[in-house]
Coordinates of C-alpha atoms in Angstrom, one line a residue:
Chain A
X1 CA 30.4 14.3 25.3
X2 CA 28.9 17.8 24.9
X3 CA 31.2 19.8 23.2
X4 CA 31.8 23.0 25.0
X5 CA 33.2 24.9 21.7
X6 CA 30.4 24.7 20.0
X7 CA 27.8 26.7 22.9
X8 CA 26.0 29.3 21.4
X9 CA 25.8 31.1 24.5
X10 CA 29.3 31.7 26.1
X11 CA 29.4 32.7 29.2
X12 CA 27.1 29.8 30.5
X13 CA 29.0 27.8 33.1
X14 CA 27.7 24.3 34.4
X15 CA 24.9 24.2 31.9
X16 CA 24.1 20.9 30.5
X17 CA 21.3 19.4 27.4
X18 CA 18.0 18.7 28.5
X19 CA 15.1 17.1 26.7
X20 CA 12.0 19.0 27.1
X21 CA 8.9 20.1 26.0
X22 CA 8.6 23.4 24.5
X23 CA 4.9 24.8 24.4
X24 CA 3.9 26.0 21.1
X25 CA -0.1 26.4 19.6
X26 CA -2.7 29.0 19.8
X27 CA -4.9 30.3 23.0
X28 CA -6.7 27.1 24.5
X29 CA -5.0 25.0 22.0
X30 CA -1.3 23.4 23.5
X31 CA 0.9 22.0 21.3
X32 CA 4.4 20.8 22.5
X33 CA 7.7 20.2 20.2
X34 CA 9.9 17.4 22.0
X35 CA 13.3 19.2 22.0
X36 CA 16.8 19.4 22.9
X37 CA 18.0 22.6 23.8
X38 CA 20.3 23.9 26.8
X39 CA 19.0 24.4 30.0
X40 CA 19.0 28.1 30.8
X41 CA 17.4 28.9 27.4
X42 CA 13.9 30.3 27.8
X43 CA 11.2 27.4 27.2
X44 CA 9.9 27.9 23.4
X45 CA 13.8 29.9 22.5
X46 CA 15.6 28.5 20.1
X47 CA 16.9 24.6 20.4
X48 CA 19.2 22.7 19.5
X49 CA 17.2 19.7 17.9
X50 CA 13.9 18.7 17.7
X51 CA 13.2 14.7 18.7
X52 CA 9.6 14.8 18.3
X53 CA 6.0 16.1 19.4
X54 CA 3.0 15.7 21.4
X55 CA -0.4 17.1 20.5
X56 CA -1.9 17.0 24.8
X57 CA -5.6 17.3 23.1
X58 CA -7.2 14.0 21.1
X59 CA -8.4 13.7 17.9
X60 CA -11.4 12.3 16.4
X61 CA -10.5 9.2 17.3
X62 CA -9.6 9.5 20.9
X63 CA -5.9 9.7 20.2
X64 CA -3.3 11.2 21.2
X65 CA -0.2 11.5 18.8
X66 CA 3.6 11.7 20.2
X67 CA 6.1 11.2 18.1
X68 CA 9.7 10.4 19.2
X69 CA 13.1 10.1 17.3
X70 CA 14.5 7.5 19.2
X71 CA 17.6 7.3 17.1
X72 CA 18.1 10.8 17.8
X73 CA 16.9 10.6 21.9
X74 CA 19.5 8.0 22.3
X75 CA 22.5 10.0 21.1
X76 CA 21.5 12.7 23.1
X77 CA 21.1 10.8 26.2
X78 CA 24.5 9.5 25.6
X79 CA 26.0 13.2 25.8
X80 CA 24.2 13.2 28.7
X81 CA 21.2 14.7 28.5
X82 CA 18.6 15.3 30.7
X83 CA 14.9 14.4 30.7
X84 CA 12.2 16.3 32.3
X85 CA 9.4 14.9 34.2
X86 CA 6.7 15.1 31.5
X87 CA 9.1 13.8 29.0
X88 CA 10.1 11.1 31.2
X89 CA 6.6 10.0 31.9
X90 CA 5.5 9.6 27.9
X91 CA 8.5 7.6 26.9
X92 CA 8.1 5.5 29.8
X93 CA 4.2 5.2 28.5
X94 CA 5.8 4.5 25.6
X95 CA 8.0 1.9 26.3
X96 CA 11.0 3.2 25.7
X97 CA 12.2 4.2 29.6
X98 CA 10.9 1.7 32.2
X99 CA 7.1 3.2 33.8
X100 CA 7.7 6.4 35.8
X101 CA 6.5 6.2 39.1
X102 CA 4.4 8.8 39.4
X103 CA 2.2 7.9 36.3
X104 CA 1.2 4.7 38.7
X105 CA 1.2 6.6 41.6
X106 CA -1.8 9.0 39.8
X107 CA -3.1 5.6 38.4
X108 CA -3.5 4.4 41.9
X109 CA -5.0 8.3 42.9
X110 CA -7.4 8.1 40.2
X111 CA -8.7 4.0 40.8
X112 CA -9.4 5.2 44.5
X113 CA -10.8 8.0 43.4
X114 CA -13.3 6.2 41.3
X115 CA -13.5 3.8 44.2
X116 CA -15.0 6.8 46.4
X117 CA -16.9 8.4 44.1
X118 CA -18.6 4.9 43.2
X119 CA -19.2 4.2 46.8
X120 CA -21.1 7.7 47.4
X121 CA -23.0 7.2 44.3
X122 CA -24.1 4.0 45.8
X123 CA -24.7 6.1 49.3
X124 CA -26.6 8.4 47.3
X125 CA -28.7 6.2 45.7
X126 CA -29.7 4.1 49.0
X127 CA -30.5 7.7 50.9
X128 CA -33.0 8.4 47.9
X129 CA -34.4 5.0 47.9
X130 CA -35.1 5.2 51.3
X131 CA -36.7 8.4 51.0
X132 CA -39.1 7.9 48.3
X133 CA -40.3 4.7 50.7
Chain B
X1 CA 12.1 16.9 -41.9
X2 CA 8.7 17.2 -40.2
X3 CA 7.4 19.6 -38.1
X4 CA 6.3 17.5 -34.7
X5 CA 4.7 18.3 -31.5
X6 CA 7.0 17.4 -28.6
X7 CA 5.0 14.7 -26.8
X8 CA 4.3 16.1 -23.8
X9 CA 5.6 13.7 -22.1
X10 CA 3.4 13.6 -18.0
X11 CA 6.1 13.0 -16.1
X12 CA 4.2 13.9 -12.8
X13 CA 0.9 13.7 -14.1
X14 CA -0.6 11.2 -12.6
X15 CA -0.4 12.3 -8.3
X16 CA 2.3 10.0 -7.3
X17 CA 2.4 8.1 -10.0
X18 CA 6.2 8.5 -10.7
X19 CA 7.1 7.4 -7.4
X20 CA 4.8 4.5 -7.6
X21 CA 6.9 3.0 -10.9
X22 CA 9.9 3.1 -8.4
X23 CA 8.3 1.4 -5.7
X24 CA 7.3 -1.2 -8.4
X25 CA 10.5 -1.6 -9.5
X26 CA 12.0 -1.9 -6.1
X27 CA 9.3 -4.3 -5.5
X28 CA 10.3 -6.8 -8.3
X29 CA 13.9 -6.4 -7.8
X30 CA 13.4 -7.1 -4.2
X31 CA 11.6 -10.3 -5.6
X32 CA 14.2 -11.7 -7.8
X33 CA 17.6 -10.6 -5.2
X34 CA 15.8 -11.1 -1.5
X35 CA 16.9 -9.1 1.7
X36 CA 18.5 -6.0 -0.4
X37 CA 17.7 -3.1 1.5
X38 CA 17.0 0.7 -0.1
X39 CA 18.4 3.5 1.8
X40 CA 16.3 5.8 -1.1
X41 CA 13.1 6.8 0.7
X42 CA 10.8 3.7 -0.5
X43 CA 7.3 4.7 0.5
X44 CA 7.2 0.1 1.1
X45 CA 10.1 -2.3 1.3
X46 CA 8.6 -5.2 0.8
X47 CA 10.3 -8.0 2.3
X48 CA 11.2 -11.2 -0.4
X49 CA 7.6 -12.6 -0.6
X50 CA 7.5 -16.4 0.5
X51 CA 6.5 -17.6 -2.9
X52 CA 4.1 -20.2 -1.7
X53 CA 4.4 -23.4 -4.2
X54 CA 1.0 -24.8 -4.2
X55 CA 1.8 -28.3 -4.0
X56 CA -0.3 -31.2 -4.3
X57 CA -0.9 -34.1 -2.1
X58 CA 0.1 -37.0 -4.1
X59 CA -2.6 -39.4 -3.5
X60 CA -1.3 -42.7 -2.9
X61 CA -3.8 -45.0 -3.4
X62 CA -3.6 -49.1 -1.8
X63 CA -5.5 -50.3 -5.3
X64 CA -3.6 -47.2 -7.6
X65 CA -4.5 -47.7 -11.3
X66 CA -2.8 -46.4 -14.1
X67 CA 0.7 -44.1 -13.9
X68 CA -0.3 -41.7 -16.0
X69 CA -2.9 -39.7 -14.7
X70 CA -0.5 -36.3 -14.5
X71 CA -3.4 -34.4 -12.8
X72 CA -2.0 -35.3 -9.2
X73 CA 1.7 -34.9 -10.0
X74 CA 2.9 -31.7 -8.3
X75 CA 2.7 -29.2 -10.6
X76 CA 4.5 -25.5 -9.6
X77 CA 1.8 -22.5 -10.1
X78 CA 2.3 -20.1 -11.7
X79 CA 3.1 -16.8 -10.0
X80 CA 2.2 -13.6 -10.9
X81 CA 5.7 -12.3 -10.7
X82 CA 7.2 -14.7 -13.3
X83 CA 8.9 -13.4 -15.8
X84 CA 7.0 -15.7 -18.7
X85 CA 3.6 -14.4 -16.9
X86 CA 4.6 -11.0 -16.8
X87 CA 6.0 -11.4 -20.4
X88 CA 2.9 -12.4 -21.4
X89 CA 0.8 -9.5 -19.7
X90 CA 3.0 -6.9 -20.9
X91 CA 2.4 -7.9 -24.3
X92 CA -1.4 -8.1 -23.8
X93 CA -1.5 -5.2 -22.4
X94 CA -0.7 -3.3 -25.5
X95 CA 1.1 -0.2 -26.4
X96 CA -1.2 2.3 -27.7
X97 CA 1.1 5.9 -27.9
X98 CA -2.3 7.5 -28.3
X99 CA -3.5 6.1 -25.2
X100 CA -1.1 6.5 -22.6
X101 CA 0.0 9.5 -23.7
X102 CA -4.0 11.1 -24.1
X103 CA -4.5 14.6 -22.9
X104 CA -4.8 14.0 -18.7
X105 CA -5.8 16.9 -16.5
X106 CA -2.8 19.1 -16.6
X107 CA -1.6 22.8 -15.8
X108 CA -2.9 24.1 -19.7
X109 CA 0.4 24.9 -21.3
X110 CA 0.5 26.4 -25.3
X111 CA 1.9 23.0 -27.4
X112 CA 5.5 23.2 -28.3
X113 CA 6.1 22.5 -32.1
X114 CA 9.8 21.5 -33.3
X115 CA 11.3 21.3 -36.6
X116 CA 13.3 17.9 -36.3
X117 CA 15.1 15.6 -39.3
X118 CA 13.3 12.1 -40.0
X119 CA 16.3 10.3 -37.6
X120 CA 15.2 12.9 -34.5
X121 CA 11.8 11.7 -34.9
X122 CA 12.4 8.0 -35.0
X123 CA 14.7 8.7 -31.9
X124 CA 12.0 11.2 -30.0
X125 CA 9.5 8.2 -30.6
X126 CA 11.5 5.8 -29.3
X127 CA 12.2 7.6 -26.3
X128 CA 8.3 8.0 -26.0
X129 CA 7.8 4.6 -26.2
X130 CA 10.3 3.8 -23.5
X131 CA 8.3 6.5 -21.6
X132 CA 5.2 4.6 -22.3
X133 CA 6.5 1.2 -20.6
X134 CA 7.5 2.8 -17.9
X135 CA 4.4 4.6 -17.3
X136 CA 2.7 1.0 -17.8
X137 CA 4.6 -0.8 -15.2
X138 CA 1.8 -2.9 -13.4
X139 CA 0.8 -2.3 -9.7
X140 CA 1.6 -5.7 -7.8
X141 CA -0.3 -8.4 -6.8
X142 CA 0.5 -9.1 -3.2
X143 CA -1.0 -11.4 -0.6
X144 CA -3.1 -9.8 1.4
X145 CA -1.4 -8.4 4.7
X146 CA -1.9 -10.8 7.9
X147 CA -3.2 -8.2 10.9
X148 CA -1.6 -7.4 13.5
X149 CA -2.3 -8.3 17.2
X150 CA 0.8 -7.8 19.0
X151 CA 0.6 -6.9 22.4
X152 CA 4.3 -5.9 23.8
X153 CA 3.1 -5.2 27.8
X154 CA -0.3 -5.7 30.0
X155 CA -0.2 -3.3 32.9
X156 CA -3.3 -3.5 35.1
X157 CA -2.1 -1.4 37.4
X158 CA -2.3 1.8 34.6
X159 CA -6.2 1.5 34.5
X160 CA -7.5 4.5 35.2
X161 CA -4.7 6.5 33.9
X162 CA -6.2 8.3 31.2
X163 CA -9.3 8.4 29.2
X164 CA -7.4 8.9 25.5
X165 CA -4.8 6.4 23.8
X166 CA -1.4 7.5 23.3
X167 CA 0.0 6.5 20.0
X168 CA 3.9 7.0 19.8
X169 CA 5.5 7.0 16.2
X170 CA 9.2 6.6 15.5
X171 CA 10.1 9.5 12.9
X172 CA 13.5 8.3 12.4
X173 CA 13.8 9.0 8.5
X174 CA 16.3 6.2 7.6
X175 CA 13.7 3.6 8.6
X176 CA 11.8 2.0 5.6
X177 CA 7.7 2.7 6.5
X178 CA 7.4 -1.1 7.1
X179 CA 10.0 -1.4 9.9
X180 CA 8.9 1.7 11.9
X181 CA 7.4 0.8 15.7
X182 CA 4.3 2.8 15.6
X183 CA 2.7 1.5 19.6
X184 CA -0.1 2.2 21.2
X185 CA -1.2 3.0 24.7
X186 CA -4.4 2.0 25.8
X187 CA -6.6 3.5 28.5
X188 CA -6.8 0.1 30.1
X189 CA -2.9 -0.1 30.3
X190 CA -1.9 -2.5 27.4
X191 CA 1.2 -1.5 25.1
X192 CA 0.1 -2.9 21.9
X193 CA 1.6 -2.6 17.9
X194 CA -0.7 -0.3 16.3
X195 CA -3.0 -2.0 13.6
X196 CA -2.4 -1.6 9.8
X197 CA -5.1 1.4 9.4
X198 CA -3.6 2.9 11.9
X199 CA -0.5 2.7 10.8
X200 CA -1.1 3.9 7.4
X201 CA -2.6 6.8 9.1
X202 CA -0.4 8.0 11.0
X203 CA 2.7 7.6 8.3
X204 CA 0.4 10.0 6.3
X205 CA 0.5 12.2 9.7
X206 CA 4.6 12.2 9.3
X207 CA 5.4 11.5 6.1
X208 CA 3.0 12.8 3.8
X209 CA 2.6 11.3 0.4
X210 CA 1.4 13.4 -2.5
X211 CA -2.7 12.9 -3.3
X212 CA -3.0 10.6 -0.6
X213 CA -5.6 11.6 2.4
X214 CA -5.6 10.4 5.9
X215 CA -9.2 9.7 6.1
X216 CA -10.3 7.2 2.3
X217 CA -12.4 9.3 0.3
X218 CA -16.0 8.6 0.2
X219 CA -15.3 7.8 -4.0
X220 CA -14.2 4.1 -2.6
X221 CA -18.1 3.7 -0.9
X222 CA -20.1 0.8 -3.3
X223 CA -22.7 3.4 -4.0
X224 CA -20.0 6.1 -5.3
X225 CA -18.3 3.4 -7.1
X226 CA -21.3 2.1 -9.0
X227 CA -22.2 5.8 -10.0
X228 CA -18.7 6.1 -11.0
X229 CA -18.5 3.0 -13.1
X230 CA -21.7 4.1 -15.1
X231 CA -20.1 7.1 -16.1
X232 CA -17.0 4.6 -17.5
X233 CA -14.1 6.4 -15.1
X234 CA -12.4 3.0 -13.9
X235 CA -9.1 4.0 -14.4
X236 CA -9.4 7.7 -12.7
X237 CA -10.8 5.3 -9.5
X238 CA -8.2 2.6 -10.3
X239 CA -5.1 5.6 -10.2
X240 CA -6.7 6.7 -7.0
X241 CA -7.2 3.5 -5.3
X242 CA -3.4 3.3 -6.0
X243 CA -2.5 6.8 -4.5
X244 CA -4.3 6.1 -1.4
X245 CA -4.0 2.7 -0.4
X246 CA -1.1 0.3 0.0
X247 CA -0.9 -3.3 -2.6
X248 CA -1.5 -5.5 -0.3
X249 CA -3.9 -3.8 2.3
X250 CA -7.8 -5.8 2.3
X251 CA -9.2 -1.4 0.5
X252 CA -7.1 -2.0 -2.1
X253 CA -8.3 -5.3 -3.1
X254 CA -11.4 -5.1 -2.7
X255 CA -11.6 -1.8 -4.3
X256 CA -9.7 -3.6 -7.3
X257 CA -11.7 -7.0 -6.8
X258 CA -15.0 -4.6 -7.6
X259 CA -13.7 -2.6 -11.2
X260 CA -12.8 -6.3 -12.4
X261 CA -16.4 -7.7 -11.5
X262 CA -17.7 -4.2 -13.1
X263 CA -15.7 -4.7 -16.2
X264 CA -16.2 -8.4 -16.6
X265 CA -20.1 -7.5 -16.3
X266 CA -20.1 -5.2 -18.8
X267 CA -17.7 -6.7 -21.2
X268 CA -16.1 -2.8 -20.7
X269 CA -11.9 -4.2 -21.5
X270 CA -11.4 -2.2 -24.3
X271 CA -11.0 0.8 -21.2
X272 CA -8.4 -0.6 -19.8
X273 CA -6.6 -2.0 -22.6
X274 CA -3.5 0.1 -22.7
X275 CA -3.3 0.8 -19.5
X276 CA -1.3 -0.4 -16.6
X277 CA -4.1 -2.1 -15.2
X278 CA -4.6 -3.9 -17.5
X279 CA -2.5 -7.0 -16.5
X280 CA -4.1 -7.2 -13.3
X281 CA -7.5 -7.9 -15.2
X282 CA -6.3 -10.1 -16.9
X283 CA -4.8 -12.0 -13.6
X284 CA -8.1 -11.6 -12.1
X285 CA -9.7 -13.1 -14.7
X286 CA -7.3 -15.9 -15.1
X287 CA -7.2 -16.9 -11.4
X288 CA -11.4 -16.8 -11.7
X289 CA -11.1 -19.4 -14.9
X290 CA -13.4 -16.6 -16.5
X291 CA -11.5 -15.5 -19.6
X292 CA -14.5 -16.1 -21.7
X293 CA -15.8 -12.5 -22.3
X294 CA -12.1 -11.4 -22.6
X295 CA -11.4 -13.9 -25.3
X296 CA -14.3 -12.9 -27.4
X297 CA -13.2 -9.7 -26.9
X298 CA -10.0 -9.9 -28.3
X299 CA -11.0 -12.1 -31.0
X300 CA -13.3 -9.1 -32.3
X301 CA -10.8 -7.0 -32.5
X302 CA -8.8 -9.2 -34.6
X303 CA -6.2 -9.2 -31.9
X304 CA -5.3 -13.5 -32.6
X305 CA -2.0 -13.2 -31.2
X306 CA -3.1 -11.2 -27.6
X307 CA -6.1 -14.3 -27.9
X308 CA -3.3 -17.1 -28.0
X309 CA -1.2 -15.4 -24.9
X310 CA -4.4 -15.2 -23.1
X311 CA -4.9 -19.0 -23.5
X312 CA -1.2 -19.8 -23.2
X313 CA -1.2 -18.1 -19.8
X314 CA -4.4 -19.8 -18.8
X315 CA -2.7 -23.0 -19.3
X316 CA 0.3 -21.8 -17.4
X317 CA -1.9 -20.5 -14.4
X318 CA -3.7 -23.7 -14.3
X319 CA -1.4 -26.1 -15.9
X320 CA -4.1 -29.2 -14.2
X321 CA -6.8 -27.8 -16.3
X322 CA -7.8 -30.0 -19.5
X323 CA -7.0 -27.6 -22.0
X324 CA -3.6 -27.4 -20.5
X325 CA -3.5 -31.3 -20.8
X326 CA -4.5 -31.6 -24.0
X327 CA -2.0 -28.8 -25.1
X328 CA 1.1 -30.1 -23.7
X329 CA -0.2 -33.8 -25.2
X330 CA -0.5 -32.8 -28.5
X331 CA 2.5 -29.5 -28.1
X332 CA 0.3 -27.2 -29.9
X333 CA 0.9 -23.6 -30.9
X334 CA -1.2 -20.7 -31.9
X335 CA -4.6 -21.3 -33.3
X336 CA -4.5 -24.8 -31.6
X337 CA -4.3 -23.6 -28.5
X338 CA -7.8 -21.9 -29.4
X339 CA -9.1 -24.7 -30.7
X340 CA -7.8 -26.9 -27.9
X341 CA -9.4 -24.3 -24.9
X342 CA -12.4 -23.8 -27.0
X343 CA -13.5 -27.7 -27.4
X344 CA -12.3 -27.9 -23.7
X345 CA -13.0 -25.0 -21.0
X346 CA -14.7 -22.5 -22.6
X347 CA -19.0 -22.1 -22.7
X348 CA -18.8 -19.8 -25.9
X349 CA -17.1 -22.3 -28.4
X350 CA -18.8 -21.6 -31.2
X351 CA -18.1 -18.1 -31.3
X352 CA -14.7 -18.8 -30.7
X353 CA -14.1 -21.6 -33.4
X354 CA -15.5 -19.4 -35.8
X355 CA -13.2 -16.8 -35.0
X356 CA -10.3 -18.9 -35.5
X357 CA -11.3 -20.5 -38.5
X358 CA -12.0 -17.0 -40.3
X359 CA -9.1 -16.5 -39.0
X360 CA -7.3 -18.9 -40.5
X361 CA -9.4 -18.3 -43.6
X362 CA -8.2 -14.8 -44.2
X363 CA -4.5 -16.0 -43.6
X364 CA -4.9 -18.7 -46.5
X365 CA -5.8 -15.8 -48.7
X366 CA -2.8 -13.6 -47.6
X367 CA -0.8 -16.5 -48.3
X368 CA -2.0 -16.2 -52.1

């Protein structure tokens, strides 16, 4: 249970813990802290607890690194948390939620997609050939 | 009452070399009690390591001759965590004060001098001496890690989801380094464990360790090595092979595998001699049946009872070996055991005979 004695903010009725991500980084350079904070504070205010963080760009190696205190996640959840979207979709990438729906859905967008894109290519390709002949 | 220089003792001098001898020791008393877990931050927590009893297939032969051919009897190998073979090691390995304690690369600091009774002195070198072993405790000798190939979910249907992996890491900080779930996403949809390099990686991401990079420097390359080796600098490479890489990972072996071979070549052991290192040579060398150059070695020096150890933990090592046959026949100790190994295994027997037999020469004389 969230204890209400111990708000920060007092005259905040009906508010409630959410897990999000909080932007940090420089100009074209993101950098989000996984965090649990209350819901009406401002996006990158102050929090209650830091679970993790994601880095959106990859590295060398075509990484990219999230890292997730699931110890901590799972208490938090059991005060009765709340998960945004985004953070929602990387621990179900993870493992740790079951698959969000959308990341399949945009799965699914981006395979047809390709599928199109393939099949103009191919269009393309058949209206040059025919040309050149 | 003597003035003294405080021995400056390097209690962080070598980069994460203090938190390596606690490792070690968590290491060996994780051998001896199994399953004991350390809630103090143990960069690895190794689990009881299956001691694997090399056993021999008893041949039974239809026409079987004689009984006592012991050669095929099972015969328990000797392990490098034994207490008689690290006994033995530890007492190769020296304790040379001058050594270990030599002036390493250190903030410059104006030398301390102390005005201290004959009883303080004993006591202050004592106390360096116990310094000394620990600073000697030697880095273990693992089996090498088995990769990893775990793959936890296949979803086709995330194909085209994203062009980059996703790596998630658990930064819980009660969880030992070996127990964390570090899992990777791939592009093509698979949820897979992440491998051991990548693993070491990205626990340097989180939890950084003190001198050790993300990326191995280029100093572990052959070519860098080789130069390296010329300029006689093993032990520099040998404390940063340590730093960086963990004891049982395939860099660190091979790293280590390559300063033997180096060493062996050049007959170079007086360099590692009261080092920590020094014990693992000598394993090396034992396991390879190639304690020749070593023995000679030791035998220039004058250093009979370090040559007799050697030998003794040759036999233990390779207890099928003739010389080990011929020992336990005939019980032998000390210069016997020479004599014994040098009729038996060794290629350079005459040097070694003559050794032993000034040897004994120059104890007759004492004797007078």
């Amino acid at each position: 249970m969230v204890h209400l004695s111990s708000f920060l903010l007092k005259k905040y009725h009906g508010g409630y813990v959410v897990i999000r991500l909080a932007l940090g980084g420089a100009t074209n350079r993101p950098f989000y802290r996984i965090v649990a904070a209350y819901n009406k504070c401002s996006r990158d205010s102050k929090y209650i607890e830091q679970l993790g963080s994601y880095d959106p760009l990859p590295n060398i190696r075509n990484e990219k690194l999230v890292a997730f205190n699931y110890e901590r996640i799972k208490y938090w959840i059991a005060c009765g948390a709340h998960t945004t979207k985004p953070v929602a979709k990387l621990l179900g990438l993870a493992g740790f939620f079951p698959l969000h729906p959308m990341t399949i859905t945009e799965a699914e967008r981006r395979q047809k997609a390709a599928l199109t894109e393939e099949v103009k290519m191919e269009r393309q390709e058949q209206v040059e050939q025919k040309e050149a002949l | 009452m003597l003035f003294t220089t405080s021995p400056s003792i390097p209690c962080g001098s070598l980069k994460g070399g203090s938190s390596i001898h606690s490792r070690s020791d968590i290491i060996y008393s994780m051998a001896a009690s199994s399953f004991t877990r350390c809630l103090v931050r143990s960069y690895f927590c190794v689990k009881c390591v299956d001691h694997v009893q090399t056993r021999l297939q008893t041949t039974t032969r239809m026409f079987c001759v004689s009984a006592s051919r012991s050669s095929f009897v099972d015969a328990p190998k000797a392990q490098f965590t034994d207490t008689e073979v690290q006994d033995i090691l530890t007492k190769i390995t020296g304790l040379d004060l001058k050594k270990v304690f030599r002036p390493i690369r250190q903030q410059l600091t104006p030398p301390k001098y102390k005005l201290v009774t004959d009883t303080e002195l004993e006591e202050a070198v004592r106390k360096a001496e116990e310094q000394a072993k620990h600073l000697l405790k030697m880095p273990p000798v693992l089996p090498e890690r088995k990769p990893i190939n775990d793959v936890l979910y296949e979803d086709q249907m995330l194909e085209g989801m994203d062009t980059a992996k996703y790596v998630f890491t658990d930064i819980n900080f009660n969880v030992p380094h070996r127990e964390r779930f570090i899992v990777v996403r791939e592009p093509s949809g698979t949820l897979r464990k992440a491998t051991w390099n990548e693993r070491d990686r990205l626990i340097q991401v989180y939890f950084p360790k003190e001198g050790r990079k993300i990326t191995p420097p280029p100093i572990f390359k052959e070519e860098n090595l080789r130069v390296v080796f010329e300029q006689d600098r093993h032990e520099d490479v040998l404390n940063q092979c340590i730093v960086q890489f963990e004891p049982d990972s395939a860099e660190f072996k091979n790293v280590l595998m390559l300063t033997y071979e180096d060493i062996e070549k050049h007959g170079k052991y007086d360099l590692l001699r009261s080092t920590r290192f020094f014990g693992g040579l000598t394993w090396h060398l034992v396991n390879g049946r190639r304690i020749d150059g070593l023995l000679v070695d030791m035998l220039q020096r004058d250093l009979m009872q370090d040559a007799v150890r050697l030998v003794h933990l040759f036999n233990l090592v390779h207890p099928q070996s003739e010389s080990a046959q011929q020992a336990q026949t005939q019980q032998a100790t000390d210069l016997d055991l020479l004599k014994i190994y040098a009729q038996y295994e060794s290629n350079r027997a005459g040097f070694i005979e003559l050794a032993v037999q000034t040897c004994e020469q120059a104890k007759a004389l004492s004797s007078f």
